[in-house]
Tab-separated table of C-alpha atoms in Angstrom:
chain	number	residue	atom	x	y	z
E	1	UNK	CA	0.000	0.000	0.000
E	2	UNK	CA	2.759	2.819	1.044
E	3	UNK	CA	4.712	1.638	-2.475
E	4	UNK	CA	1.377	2.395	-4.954
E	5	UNK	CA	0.377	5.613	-2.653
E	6	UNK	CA	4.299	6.713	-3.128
E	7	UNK	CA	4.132	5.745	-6.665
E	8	UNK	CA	0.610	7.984	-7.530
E	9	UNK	CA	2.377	11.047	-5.255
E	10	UNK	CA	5.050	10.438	-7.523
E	11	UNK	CA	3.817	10.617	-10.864
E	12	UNK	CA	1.567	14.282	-10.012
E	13	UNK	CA	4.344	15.473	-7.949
E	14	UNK	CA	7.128	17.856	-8.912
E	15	UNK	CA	11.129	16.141	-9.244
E	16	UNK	CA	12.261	15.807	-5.689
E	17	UNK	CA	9.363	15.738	-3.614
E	18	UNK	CA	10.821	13.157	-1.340
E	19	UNK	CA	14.338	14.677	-1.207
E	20	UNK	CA	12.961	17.986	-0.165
E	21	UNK	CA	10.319	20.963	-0.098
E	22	UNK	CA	10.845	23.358	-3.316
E	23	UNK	CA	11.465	26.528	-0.961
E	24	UNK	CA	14.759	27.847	-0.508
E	25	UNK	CA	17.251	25.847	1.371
E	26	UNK	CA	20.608	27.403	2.813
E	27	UNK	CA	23.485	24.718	2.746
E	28	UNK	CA	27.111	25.274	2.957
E	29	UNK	CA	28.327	22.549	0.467
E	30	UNK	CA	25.725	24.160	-2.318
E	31	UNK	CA	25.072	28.138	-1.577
E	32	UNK	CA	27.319	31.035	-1.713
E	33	UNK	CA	25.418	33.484	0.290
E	34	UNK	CA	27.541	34.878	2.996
E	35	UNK	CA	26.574	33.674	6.399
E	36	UNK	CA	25.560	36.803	9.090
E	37	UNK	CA	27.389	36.350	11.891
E	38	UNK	CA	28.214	33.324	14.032
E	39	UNK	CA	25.634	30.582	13.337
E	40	UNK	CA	23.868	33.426	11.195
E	41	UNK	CA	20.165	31.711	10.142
E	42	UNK	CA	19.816	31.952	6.261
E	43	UNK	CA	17.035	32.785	5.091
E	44	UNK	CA	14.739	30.110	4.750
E	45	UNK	CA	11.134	29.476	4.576
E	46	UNK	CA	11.427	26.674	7.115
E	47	UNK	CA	8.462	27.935	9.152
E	48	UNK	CA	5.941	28.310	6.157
E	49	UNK	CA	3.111	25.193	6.593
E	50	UNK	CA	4.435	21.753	5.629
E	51	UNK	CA	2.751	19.490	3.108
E	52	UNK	CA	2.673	16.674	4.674
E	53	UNK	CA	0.942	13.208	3.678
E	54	UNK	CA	1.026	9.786	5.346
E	55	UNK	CA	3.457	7.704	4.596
E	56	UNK	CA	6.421	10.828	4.008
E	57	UNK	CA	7.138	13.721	5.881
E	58	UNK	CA	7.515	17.143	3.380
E	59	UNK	CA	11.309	17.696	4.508
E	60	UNK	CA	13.390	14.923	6.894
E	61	UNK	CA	14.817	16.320	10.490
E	62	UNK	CA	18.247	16.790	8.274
E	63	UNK	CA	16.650	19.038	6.140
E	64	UNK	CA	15.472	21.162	8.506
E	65	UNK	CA	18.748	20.980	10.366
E	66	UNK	CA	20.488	21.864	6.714
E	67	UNK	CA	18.282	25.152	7.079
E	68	UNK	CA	18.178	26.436	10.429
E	69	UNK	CA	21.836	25.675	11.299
E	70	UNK	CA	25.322	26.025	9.762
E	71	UNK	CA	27.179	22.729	9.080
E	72	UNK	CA	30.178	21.683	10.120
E	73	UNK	CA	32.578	19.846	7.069
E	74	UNK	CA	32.107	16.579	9.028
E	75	UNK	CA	28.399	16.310	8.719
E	76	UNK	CA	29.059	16.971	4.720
E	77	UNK	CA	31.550	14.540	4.832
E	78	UNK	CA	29.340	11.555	6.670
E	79	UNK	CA	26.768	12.627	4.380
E	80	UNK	CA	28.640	11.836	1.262
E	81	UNK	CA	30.996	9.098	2.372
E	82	UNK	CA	30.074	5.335	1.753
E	83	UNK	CA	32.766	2.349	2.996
E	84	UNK	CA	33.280	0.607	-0.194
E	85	UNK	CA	32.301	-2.945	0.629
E	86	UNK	CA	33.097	-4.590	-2.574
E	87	UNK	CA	36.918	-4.751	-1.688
E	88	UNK	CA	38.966	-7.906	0.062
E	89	UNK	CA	39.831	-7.667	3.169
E	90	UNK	CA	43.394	-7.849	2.301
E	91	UNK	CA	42.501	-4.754	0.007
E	92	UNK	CA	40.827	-2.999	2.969
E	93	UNK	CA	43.648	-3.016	5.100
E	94	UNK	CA	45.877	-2.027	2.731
E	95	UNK	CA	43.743	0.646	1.633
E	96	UNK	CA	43.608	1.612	5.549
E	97	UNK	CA	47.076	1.278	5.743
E	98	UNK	CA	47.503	3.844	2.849
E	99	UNK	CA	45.021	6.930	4.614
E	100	UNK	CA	47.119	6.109	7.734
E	101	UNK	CA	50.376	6.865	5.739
E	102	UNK	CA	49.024	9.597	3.801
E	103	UNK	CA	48.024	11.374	6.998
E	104	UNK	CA	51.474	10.773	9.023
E	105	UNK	CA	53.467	14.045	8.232
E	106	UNK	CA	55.398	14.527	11.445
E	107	UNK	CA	56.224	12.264	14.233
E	108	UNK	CA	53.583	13.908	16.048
E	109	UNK	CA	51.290	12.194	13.908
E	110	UNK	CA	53.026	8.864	14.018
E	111	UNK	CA	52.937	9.352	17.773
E	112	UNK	CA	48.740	9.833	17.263
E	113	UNK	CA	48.286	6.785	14.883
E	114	UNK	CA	50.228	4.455	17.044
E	115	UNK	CA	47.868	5.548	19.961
E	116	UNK	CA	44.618	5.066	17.969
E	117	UNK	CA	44.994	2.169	15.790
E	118	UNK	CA	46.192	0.528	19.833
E	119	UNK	CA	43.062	1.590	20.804
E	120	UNK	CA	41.330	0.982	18.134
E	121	UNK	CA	42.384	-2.662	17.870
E	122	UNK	CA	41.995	-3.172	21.678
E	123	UNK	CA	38.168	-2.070	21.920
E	124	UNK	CA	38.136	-4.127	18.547
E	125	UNK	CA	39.457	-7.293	20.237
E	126	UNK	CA	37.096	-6.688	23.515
E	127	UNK	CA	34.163	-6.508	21.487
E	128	UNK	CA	34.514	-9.830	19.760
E	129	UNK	CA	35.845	-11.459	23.309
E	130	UNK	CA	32.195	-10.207	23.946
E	131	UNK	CA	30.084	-11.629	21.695
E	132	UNK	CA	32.526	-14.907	21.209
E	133	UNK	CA	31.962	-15.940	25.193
E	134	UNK	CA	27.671	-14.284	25.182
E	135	UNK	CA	27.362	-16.560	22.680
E	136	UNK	CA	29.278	-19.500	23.824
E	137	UNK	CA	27.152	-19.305	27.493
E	138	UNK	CA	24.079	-18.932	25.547
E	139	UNK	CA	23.637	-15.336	26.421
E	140	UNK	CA	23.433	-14.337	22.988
E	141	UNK	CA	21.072	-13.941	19.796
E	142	UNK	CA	22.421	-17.927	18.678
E	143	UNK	CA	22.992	-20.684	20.705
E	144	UNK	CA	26.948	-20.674	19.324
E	145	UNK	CA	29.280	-19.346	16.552
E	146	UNK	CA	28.554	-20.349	13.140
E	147	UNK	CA	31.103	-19.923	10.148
E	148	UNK	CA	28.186	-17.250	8.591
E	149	UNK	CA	28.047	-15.425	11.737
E	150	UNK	CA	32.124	-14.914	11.736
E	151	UNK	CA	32.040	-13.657	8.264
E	152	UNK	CA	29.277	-11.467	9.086
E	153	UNK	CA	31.352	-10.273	12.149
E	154	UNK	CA	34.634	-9.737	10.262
E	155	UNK	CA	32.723	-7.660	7.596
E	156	UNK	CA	30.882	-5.276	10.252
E	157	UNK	CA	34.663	-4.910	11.712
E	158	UNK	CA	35.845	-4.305	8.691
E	159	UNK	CA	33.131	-1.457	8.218
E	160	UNK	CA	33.826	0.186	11.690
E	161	UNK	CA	37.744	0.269	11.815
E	162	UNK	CA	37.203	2.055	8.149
E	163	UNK	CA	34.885	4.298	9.709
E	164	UNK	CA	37.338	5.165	12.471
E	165	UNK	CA	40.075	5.755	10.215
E	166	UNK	CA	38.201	8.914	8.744
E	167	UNK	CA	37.102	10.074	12.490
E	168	UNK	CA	40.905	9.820	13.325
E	169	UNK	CA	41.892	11.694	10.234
E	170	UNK	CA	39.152	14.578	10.792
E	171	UNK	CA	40.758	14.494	14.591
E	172	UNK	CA	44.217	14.386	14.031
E	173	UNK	CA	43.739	17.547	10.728
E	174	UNK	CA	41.917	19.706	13.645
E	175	UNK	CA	44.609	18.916	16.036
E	176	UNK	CA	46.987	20.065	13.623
E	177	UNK	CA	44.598	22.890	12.640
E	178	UNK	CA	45.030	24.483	16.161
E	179	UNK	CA	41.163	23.501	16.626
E	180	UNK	CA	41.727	21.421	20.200
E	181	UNK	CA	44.567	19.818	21.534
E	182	UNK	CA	45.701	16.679	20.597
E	183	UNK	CA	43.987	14.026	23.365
E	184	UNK	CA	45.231	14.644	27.092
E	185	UNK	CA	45.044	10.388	27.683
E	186	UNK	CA	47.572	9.646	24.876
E	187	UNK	CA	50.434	10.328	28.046
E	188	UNK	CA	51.631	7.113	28.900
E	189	UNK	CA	50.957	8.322	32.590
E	190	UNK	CA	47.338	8.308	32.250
E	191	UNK	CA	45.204	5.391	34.250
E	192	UNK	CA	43.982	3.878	31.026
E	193	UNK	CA	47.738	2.383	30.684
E	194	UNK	CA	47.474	1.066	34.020
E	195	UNK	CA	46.714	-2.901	33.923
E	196	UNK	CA	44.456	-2.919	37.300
E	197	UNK	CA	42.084	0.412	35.382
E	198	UNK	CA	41.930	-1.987	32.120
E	199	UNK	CA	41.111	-5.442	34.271
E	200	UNK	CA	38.574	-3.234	35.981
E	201	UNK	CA	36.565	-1.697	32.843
E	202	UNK	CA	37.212	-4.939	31.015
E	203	UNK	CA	35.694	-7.264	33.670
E	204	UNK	CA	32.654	-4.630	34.292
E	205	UNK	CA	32.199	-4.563	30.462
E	206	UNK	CA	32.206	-8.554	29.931
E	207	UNK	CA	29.220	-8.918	32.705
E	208	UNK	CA	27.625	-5.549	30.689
E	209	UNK	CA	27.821	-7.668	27.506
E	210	UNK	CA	26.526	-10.697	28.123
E	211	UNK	CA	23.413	-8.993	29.824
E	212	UNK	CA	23.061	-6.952	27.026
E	213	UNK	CA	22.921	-9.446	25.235
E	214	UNK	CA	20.623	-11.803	26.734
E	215	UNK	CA	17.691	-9.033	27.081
E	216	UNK	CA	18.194	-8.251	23.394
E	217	UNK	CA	18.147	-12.499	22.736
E	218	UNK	CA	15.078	-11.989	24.477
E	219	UNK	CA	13.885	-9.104	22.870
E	220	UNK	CA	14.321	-10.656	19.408
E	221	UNK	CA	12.375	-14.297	20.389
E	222	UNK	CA	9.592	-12.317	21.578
E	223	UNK	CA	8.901	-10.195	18.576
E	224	UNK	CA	9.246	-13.615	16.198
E	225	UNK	CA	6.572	-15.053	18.384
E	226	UNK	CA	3.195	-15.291	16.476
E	227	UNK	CA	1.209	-14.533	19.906
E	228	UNK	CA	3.331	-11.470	20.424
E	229	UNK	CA	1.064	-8.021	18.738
E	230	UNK	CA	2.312	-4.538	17.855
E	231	UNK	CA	1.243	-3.197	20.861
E	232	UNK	CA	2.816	-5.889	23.180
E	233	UNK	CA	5.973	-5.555	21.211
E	234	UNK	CA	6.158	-1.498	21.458
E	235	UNK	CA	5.367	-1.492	25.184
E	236	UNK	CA	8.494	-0.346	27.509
E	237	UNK	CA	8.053	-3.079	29.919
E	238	UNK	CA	6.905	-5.934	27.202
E	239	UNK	CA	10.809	-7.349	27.578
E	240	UNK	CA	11.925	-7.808	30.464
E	241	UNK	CA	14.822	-5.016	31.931
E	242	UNK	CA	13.501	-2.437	29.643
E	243	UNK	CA	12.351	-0.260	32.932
E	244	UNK	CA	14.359	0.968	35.310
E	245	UNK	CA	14.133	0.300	39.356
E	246	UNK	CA	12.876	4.189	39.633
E	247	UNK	CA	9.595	5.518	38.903
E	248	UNK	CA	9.169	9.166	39.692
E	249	UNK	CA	7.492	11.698	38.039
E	250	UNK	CA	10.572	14.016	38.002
E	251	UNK	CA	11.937	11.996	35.311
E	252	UNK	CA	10.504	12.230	31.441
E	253	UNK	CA	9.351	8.960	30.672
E	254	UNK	CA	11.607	8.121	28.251
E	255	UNK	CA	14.649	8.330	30.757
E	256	UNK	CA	12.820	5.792	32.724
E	257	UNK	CA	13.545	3.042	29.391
E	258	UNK	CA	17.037	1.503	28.648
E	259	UNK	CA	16.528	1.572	25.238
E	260	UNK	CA	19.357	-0.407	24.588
E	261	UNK	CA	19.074	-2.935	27.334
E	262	UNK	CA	21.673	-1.354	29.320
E	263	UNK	CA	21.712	-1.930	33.163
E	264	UNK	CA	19.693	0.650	35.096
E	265	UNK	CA	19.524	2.605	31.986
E	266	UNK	CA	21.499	5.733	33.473
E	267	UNK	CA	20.284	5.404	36.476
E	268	UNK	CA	23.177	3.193	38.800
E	269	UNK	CA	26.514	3.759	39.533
E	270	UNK	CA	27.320	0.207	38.177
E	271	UNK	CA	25.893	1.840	34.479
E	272	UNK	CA	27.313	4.959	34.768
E	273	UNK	CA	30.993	3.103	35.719
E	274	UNK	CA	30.313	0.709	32.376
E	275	UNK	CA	29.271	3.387	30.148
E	276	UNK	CA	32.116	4.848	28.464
E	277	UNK	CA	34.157	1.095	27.842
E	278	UNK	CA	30.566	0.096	26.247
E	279	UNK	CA	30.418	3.022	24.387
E	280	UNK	CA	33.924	2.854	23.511
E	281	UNK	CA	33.820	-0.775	22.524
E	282	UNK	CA	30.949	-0.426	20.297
E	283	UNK	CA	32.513	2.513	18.476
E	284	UNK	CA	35.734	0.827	17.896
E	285	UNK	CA	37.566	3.375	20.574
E	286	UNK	CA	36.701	6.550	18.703
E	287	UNK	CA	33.626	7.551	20.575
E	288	UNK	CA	36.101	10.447	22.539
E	289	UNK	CA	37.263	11.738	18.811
E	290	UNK	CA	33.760	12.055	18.182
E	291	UNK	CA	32.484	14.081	20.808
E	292	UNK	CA	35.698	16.394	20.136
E	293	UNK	CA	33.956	17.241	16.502
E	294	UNK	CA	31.929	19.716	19.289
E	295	UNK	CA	35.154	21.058	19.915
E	296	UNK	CA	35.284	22.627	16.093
E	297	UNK	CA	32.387	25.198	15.936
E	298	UNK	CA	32.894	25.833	19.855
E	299	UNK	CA	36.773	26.891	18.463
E	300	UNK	CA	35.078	28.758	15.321
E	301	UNK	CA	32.675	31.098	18.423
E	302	UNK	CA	36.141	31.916	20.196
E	303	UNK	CA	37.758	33.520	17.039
E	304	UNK	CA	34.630	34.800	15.961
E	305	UNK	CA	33.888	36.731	19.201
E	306	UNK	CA	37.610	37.303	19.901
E	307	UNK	CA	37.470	35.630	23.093
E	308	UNK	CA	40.434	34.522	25.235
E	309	UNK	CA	42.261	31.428	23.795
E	310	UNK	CA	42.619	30.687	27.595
E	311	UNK	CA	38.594	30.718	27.934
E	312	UNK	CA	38.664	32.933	30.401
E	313	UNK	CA	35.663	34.980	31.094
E	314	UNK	CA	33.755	32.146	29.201
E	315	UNK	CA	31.173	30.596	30.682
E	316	UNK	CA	30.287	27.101	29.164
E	317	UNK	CA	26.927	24.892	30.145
E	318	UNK	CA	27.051	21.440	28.563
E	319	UNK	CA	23.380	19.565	28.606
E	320	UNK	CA	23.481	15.763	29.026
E	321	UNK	CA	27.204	15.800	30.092
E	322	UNK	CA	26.365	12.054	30.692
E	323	UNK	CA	29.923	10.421	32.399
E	324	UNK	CA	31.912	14.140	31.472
E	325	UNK	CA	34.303	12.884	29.067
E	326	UNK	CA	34.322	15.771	26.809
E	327	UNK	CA	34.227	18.583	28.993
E	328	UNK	CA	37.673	17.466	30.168
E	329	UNK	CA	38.925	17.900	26.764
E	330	UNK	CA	37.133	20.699	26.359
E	331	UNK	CA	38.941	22.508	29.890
E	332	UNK	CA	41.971	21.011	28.183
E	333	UNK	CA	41.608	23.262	25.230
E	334	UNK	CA	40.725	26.045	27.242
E	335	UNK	CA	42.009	25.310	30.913
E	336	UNK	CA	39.921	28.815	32.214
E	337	UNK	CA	36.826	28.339	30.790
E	338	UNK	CA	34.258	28.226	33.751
E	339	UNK	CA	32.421	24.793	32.366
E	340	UNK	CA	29.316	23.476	33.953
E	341	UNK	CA	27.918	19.847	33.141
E	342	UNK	CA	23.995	19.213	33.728
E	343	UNK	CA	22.180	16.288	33.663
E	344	UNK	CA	19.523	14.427	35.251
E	345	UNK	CA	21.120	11.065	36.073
E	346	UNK	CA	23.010	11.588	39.833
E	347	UNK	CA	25.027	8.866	39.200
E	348	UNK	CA	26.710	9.717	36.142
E	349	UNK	CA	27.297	13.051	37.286
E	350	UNK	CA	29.081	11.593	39.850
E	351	UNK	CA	30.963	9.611	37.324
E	352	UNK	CA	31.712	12.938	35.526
E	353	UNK	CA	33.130	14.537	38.977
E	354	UNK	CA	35.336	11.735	39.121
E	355	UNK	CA	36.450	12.140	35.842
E	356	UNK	CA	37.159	15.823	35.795
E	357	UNK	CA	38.726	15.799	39.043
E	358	UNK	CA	40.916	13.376	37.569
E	359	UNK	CA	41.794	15.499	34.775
E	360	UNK	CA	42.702	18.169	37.216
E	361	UNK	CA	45.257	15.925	39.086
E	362	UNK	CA	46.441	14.523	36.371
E	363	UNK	CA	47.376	17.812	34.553
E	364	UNK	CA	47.104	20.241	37.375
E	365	UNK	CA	44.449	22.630	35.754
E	366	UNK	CA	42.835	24.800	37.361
E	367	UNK	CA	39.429	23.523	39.103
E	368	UNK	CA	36.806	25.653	36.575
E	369	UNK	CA	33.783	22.901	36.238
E	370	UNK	CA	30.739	22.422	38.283
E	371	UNK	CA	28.274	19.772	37.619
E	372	UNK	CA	24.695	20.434	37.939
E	373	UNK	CA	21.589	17.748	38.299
E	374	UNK	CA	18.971	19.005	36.091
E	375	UNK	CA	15.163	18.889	37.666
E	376	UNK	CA	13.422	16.927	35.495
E	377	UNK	CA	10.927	18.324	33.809
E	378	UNK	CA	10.917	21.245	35.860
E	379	UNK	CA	13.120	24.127	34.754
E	380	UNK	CA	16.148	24.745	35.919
E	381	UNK	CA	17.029	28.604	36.541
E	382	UNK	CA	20.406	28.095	38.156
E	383	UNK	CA	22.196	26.483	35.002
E	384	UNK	CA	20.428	28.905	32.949
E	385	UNK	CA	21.689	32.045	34.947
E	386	UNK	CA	25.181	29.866	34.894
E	387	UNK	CA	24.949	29.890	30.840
E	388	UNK	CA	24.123	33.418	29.633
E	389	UNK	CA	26.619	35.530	28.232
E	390	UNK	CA	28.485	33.108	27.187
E	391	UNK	CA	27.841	29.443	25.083
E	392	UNK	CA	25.696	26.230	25.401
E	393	UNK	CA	27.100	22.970	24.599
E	394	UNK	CA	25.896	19.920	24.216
E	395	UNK	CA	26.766	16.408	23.384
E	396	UNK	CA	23.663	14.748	24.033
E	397	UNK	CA	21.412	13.201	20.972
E	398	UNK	CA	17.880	14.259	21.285
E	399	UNK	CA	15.499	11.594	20.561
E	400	UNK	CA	12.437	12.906	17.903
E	401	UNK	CA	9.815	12.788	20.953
E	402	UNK	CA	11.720	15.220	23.042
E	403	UNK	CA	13.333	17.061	20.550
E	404	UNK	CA	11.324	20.034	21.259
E	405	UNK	CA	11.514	20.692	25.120
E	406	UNK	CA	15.177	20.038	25.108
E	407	UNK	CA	15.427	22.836	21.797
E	408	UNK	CA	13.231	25.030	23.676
E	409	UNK	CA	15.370	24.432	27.070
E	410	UNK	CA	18.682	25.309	25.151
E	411	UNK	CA	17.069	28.267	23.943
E	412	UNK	CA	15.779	29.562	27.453
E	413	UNK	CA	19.530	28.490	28.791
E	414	UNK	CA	21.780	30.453	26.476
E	415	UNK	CA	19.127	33.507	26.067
E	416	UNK	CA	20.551	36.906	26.918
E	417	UNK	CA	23.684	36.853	24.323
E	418	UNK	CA	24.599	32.650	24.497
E	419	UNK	CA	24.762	30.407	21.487
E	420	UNK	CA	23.934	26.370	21.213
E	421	UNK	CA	25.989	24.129	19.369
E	422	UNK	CA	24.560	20.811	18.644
E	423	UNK	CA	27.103	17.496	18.715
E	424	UNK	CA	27.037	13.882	19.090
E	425	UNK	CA	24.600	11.652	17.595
């Protein structure tokens, strides 16, 4: 039914109806207008009424995005770039091999690519240990390894270290760039090269992973079952582990799902402890490269507003800080800026004390962050007075059902002369 309804919209519609509207949109990669000002908003009929029908939406979130926002190169990039999968593996590494070489001009680079593809390879191997051992003890989506599965396996890791590669290139060029410093952890000195850290996050991570796994083995039996409806299968607490231990209405209701079957959602200290090696291992170790794309526009609002390269007198509010990995390489960029996490989990703000006083020791800044708990659904004037005059930040992903009061909250937050930049995701 949705393929003949697309098919008559089709044929009486105008070319690219399901690309886009036919207003005007503003895009970097395509327009030559200049842009007004930091984050200047083109002009756009974004706001005119949408045509929409229903089965497709008259522009996707990107597109509105495309209009309202300036891009950063890395979103055109990821837009454009495809991993090639018709290659060998033995032609995949060497073509990895090759964008390695090609981006090693100084032994400051070597010194980065030696740390990366380590890390890289490590969160690589962990993953696999993983899924090898869930699946072995039953905890996974098959009873054991099959010869299929492997292939399958190899082919997704093949995909994701080739991904990485490009994240590490885009790092390492802005690092060079003067954009951020290159990553504080790369000292030998740091905990992460400390066997008794690793054993910790690895062990915490294995027991992560094969719960994980069972809920989602669980997950996936129950929505192949012929008893089991759409409703059934949609509900939060259809699978079992889905809802957290807390039910309060100072929580959204979407905070109060794991989503992903994670323990506690974000809502233990044992989950907010496991969060950044899952994270990690699932992104092949360059989830902290990622988060430091924020780091680019947040460098591009310095030199546009001629502010100290120190970030002093800069005020900084980050919104879902989660564990506070980036704001300690954002105070490493700018070791004055007066940074303040927020979020409404407790116990990964206490994660992201941890980590930031551990940044402080462990390079003897200065002691500029505060961390915040948000109230819920209640506003929360504090962080908002904390914000103004200076910029919001935020590496949180904002899912389409809460999209608006967390665009509305970063607008109340940086009012007064503050500007949001969006990251992650």
């Amino acid at each position: 039914e949705m393929l003949r309804h697309a098919l008559r919209l089709r044929a009486a519609a105008p070319a690219g109806r399901f690309s886009r509207h036919s207003g005007t949109v503003a895009s970097p990669a395509t327009d030559n207008a200049p842009v007004l000002g930091w984050m200047g908003r083109p002009e756009t009929d974004a706001n005119r009424p949408l045509e929409e029908d229903e089965f497709f939406p008259a522009r996707t979130p990107a597109d509105v995005d495309r209009e309202h926002f300036r891009e950063a190169p890395s979103v055109r990039f990821w837009n454009a770039w495809r991993h090639d999968d018709s290659k060998s593996p033995a032609a995949s590494v060497a073509d990895i091999l090759a964008q390695i070489s090609a981006a090693t001009k100084s032994p400051a680079d070597a010194a980065y690519w030696a740390y990366h593809v380590f890390r890289s390879s490590w969160f690589l191997g962990q993953g696999a240990a993983g899924m090898l051992v869930s699946s072995v003890a039953g905890a996974g989506p098959d009873a054991a390894p099959t010869l299929s599965r492997a292939r399958a396996g190899a082919a997704a890791a093949e995909r994701l270290v080739s991904e990485a590669v490009q994240v590490y290139k885009q790092d390492l060029k802005r690092v060079n760039d003067g954009t951020h410093r290159a990553p504080y952890d790369m000292d030998p000195r740091h905990r992460q090269f400390n066997p008794a850290f690793v054993a910790d996050k690895s062990l915490r991570f294995a027991s992560e992973a094969r719960s994980t796994l069972r809920k989602h083995a669980a997950a996936t039996k129950q929505r192949a079952s012929p008893e089991s409806g759409r409703e059934a299968t949609e509900a939060a607490d259809a699978v079992p582990g889905t809802r957290v231990w807390l039910s309060s209405p100072l929580y959204p209701d979407y905070y109060l799902n794991t989503f992903h079957w994670q323990t506690d959602g974000w809502l233990s200290k044992e989950s907010a402890k496991v969060y950044e090696v899952s994270t990690e291992t699932l992104f092949v170790g360059r989830q902290d490269a990622m988060q430091r794309t924020a780091l680019a526009p947040l460098r591009e609002w310095f030199d546009e507003t001629q502010q100290s390269a120190t970030g002093e007198n800069v005020k900084l509010l980050e919104m879902a800080c989660g564990t506070g990995r980036f704001l300690t390489f954002t105070r490493d960029t700018y070791p004055q800026i007066d940074a303040v996490g927020l979020d409404l989990s407790p116990f990964y703000l206490a994660e992201a004390r941890e980590n930031a006083q551990y940044w402080e020791r462990f390079t003897a800044g200065v002691t500029s962050s505060r961390f915040v708990k948000n109230a819920g659904n209640k506003k929360n004037a504090k962080a908002g007075r904390l914000a103004r005059d200076g910029s919001a930040a935020s590496s949180g992903e904002p899912g389409e059902s809460r999209g608006r009061p967390y665009a509305a909250a970063a607008r109340r937050v940086a009012r007064g002369g503050g500007d949001f930049f969006r990251g992650g995701g």
